[in-house]
PDB file of C-alpha atoms in Angstrom:
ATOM      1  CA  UNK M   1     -53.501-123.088-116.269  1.00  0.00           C
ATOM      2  CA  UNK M   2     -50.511-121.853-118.047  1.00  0.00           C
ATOM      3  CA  UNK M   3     -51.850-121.862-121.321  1.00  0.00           C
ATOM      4  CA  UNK M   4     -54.938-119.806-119.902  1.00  0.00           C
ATOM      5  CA  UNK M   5     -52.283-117.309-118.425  1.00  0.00           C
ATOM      6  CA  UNK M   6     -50.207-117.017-122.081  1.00  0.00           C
ATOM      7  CA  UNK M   7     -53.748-116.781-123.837  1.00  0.00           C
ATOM      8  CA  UNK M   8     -55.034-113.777-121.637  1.00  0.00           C
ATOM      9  CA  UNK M   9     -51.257-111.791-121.498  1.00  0.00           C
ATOM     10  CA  UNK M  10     -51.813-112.301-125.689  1.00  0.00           C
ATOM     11  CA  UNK M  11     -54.733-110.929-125.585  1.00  0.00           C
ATOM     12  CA  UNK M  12     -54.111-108.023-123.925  1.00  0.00           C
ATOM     13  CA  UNK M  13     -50.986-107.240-125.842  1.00  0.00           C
ATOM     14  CA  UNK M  14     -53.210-107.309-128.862  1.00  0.00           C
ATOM     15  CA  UNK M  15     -56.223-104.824-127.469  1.00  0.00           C
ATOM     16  CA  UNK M  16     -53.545-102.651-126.190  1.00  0.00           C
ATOM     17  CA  UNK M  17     -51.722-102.536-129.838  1.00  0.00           C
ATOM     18  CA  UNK M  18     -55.584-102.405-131.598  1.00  0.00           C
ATOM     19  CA  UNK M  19     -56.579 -99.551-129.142  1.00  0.00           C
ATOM     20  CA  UNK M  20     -52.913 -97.791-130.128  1.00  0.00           C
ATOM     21  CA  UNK M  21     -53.112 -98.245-133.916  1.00  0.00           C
ATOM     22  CA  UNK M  22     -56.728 -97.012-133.886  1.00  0.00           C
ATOM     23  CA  UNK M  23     -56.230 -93.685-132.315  1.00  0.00           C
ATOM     24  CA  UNK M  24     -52.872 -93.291-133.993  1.00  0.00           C
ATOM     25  CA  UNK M  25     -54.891 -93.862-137.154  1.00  0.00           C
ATOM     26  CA  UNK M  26     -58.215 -91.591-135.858  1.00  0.00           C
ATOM     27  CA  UNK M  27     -55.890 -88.476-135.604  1.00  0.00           C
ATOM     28  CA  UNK M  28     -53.786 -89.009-139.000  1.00  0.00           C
ATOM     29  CA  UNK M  29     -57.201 -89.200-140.757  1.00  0.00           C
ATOM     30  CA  UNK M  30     -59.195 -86.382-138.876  1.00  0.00           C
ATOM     31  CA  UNK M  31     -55.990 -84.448-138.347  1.00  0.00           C
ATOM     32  CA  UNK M  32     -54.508 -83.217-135.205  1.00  0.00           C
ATOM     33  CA  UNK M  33     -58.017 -81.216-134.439  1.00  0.00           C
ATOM     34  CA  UNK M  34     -56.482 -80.863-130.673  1.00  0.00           C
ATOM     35  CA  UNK M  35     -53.738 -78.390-132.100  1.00  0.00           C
ATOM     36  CA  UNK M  36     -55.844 -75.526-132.325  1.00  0.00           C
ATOM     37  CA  UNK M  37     -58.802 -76.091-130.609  1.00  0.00           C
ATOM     38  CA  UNK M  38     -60.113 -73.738-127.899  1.00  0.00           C
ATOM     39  CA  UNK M  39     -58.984 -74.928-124.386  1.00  0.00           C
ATOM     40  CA  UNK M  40     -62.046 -73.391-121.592  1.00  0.00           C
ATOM     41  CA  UNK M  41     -63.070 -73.348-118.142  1.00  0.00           C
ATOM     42  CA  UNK M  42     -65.778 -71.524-116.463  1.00  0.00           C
ATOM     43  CA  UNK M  43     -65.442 -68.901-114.085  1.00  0.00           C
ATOM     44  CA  UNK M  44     -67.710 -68.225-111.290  1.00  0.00           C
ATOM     45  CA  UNK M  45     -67.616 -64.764-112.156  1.00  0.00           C
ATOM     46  CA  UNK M  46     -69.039 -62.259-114.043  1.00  0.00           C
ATOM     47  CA  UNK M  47     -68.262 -61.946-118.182  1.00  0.00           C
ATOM     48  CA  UNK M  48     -66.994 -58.456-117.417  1.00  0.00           C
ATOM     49  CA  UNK M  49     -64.651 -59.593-114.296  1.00  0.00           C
ATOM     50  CA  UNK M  50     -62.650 -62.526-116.314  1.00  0.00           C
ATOM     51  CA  UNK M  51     -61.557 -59.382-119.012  1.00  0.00           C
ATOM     52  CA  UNK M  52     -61.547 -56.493-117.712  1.00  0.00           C
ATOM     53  CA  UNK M  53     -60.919 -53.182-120.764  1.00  0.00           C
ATOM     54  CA  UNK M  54     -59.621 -56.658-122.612  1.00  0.00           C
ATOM     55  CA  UNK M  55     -56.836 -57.557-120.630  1.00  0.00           C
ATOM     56  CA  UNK M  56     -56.557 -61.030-120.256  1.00  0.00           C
ATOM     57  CA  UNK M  57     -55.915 -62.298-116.543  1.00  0.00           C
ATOM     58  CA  UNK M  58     -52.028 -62.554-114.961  1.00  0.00           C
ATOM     59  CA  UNK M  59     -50.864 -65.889-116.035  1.00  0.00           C
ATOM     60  CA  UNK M  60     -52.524 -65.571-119.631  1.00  0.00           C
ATOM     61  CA  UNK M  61     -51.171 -62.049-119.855  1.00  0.00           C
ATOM     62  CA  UNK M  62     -47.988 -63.052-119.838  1.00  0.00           C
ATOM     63  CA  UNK M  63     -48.345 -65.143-123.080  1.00  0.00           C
ATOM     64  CA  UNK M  64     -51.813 -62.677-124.609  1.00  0.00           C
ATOM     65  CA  UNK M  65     -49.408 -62.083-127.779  1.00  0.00           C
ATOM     66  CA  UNK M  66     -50.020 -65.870-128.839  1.00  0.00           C
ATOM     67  CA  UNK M  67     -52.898 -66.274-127.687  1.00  0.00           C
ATOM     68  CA  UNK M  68     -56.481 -65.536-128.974  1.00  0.00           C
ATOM     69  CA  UNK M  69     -59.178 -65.285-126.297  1.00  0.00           C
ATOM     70  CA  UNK M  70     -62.605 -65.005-125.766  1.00  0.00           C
ATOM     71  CA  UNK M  71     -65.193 -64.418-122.739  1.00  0.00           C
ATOM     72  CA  UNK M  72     -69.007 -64.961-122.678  1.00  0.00           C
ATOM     73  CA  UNK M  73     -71.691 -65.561-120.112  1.00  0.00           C
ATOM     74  CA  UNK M  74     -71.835 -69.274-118.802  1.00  0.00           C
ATOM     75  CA  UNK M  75     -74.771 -71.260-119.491  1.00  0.00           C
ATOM     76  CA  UNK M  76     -77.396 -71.767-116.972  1.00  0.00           C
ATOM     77  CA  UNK M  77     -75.911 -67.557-115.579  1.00  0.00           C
ATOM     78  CA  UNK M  78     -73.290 -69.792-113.654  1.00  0.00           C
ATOM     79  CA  UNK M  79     -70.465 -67.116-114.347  1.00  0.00           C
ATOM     80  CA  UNK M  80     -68.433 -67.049-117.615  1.00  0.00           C
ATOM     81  CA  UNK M  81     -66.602 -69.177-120.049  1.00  0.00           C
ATOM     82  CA  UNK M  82     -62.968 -67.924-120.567  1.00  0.00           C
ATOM     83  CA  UNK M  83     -61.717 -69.704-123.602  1.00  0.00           C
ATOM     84  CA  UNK M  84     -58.223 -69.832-124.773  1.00  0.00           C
ATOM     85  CA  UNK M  85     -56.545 -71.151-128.175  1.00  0.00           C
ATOM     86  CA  UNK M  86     -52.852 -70.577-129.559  1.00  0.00           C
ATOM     87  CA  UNK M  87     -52.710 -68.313-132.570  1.00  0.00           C
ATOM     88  CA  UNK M  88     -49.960 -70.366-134.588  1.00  0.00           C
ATOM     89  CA  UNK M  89     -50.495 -74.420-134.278  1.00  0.00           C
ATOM     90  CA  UNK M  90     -47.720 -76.366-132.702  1.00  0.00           C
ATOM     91  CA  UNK M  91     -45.392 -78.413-134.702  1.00  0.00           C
ATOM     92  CA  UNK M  92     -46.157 -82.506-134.881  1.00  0.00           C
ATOM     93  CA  UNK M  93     -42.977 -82.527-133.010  1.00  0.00           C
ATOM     94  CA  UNK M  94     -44.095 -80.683-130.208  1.00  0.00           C
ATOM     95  CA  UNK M  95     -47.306 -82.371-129.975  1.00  0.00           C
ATOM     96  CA  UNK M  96     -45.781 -85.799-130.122  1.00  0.00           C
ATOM     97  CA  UNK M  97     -45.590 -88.224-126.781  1.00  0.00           C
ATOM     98  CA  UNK M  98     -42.003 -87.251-126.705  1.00  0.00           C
ATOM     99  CA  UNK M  99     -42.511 -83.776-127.326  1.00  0.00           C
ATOM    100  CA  UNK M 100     -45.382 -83.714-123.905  1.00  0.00           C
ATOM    101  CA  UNK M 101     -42.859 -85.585-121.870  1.00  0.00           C
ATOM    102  CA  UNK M 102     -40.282 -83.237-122.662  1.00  0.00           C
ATOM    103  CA  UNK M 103     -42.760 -80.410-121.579  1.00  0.00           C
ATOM    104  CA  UNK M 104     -42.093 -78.873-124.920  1.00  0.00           C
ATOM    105  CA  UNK M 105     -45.857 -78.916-126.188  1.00  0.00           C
ATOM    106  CA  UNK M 106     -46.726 -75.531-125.524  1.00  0.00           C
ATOM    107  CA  UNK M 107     -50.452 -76.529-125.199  1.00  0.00           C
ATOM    108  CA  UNK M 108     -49.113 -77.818-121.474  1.00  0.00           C
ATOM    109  CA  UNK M 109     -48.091 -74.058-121.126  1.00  0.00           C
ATOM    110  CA  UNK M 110     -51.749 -72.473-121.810  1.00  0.00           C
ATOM    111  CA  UNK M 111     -53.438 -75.229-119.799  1.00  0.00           C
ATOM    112  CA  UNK M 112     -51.321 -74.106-116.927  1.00  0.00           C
ATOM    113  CA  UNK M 113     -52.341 -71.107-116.883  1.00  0.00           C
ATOM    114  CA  UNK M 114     -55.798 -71.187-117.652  1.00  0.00           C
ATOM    115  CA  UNK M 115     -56.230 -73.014-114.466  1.00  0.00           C
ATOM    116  CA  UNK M 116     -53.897 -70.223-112.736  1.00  0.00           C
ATOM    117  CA  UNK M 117     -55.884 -67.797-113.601  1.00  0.00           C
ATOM    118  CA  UNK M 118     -59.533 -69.284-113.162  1.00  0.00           C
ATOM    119  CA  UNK M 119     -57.621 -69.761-109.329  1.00  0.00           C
ATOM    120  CA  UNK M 120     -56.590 -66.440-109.029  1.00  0.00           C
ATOM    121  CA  UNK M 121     -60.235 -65.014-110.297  1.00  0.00           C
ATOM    122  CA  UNK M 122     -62.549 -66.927-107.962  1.00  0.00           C
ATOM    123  CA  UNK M 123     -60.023 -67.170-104.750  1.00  0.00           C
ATOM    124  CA  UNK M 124     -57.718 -64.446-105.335  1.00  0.00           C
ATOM    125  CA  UNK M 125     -54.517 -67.183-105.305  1.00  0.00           C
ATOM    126  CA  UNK M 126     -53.394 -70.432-106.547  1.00  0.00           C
ATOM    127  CA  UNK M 127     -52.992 -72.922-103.774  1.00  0.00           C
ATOM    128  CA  UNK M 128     -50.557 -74.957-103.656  1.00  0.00           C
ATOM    129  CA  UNK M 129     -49.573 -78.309-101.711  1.00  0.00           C
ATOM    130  CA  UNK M 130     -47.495 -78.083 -98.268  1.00  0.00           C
ATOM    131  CA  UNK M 131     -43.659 -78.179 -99.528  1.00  0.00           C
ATOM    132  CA  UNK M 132     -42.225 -79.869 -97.847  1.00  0.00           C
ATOM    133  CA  UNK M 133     -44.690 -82.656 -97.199  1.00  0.00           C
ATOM    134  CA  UNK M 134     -46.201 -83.517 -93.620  1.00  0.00           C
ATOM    135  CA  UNK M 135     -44.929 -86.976 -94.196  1.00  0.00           C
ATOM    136  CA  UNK M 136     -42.441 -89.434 -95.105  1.00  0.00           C
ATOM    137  CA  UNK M 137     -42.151 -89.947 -99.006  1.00  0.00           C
ATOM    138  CA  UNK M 138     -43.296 -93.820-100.192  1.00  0.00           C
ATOM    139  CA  UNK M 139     -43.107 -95.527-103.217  1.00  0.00           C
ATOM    140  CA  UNK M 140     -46.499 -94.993-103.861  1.00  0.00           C
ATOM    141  CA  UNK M 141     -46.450 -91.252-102.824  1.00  0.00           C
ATOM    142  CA  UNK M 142     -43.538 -91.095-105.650  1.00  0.00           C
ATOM    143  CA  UNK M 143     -45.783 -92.371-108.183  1.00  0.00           C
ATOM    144  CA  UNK M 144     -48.698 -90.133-107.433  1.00  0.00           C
ATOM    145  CA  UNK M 145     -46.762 -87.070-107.330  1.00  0.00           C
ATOM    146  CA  UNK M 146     -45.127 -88.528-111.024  1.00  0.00           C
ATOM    147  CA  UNK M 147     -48.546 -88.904-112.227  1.00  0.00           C
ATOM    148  CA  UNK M 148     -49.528 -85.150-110.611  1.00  0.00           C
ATOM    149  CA  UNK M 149     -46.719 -83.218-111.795  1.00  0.00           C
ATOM    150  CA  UNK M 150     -47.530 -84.835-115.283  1.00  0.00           C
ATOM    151  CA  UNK M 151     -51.413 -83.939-115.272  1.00  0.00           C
ATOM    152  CA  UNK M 152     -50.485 -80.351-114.413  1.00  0.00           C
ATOM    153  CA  UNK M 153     -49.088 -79.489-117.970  1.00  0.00           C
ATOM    154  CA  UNK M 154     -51.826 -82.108-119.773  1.00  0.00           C
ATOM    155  CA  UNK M 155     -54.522 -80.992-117.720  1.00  0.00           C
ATOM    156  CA  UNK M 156     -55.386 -85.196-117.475  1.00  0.00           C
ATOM    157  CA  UNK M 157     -54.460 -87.996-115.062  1.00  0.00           C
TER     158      UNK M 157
END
């Protein structure tokens, strides 16, 4: 029984390491292609309500000098596609795990506010949780709001 135990921890230390050196070696290949690619979201609203004379919403407006941006009808006439990319590609440093922990990748920054403003479009706010909470914090309630407050700058759980 114990040697079944050692055999299957093993094995999952080596899937996890295979599954880390691949994409570590998938993005030094292919490049960082996630630098400067265009982040979007749909907008259930029309093309000429997302940009209005060309002025990008409120929370892209604040950053529109590094930012390029681009609005057109959503397939299937479900609204439009506002689509987002930095002008200048972040530094590998930035980019890095450490650099996305540290909240210094300033891809967290546009992905913030891309969903600000697709909030602020289509229900005229961004919502927000009850501060303080109804209830009494758990252990489990701090790792979910870890994980939360982590997805809001990646955009991911």
């Amino acid at each position: 029984m114990k040697r079944v135990k050692s055999a299957l921890v093993v094995a999952a230390a080596v899937g996890t390491g295979a599954v880390a050196a691949r994409r570590t070696w998938s993005r030094a290949t292919a490049g960082d292609e996630s630098a400067d690619r265009w982040l979007t979201v749909t907008i259930n609203r029309a093309p000429t309500d997302v940009m209005p004379d060309g002025t990008l919403p409120e929370p892209l407006d604040r950053m529109a000098d590094r930012l390029e941006a681009r609005v057109r009808p959503a397939p299937g006439d479900r609204g439009a596609e506002l689509a987002v990319r930095l002008r200048e590609t972040p530094s590998a440093a930035e980019t890095s795990l450490p650099g996305r922990l540290a909240g210094e990748d300033p891809r967290q920054e546009v992905r913030t506010a891309l969903r600000e403003a697709k909030a602020i479009l289509e229900a005229g706010e961004v919502m927000l949780p009850d501060a303080p909470p109804t209830t009494k914090e758990t252990p489990v309630g701090k790792a979910i709001g870890l994980v939360a407050r982590r997805s809001g700058g990646e955009g991911v759980l």
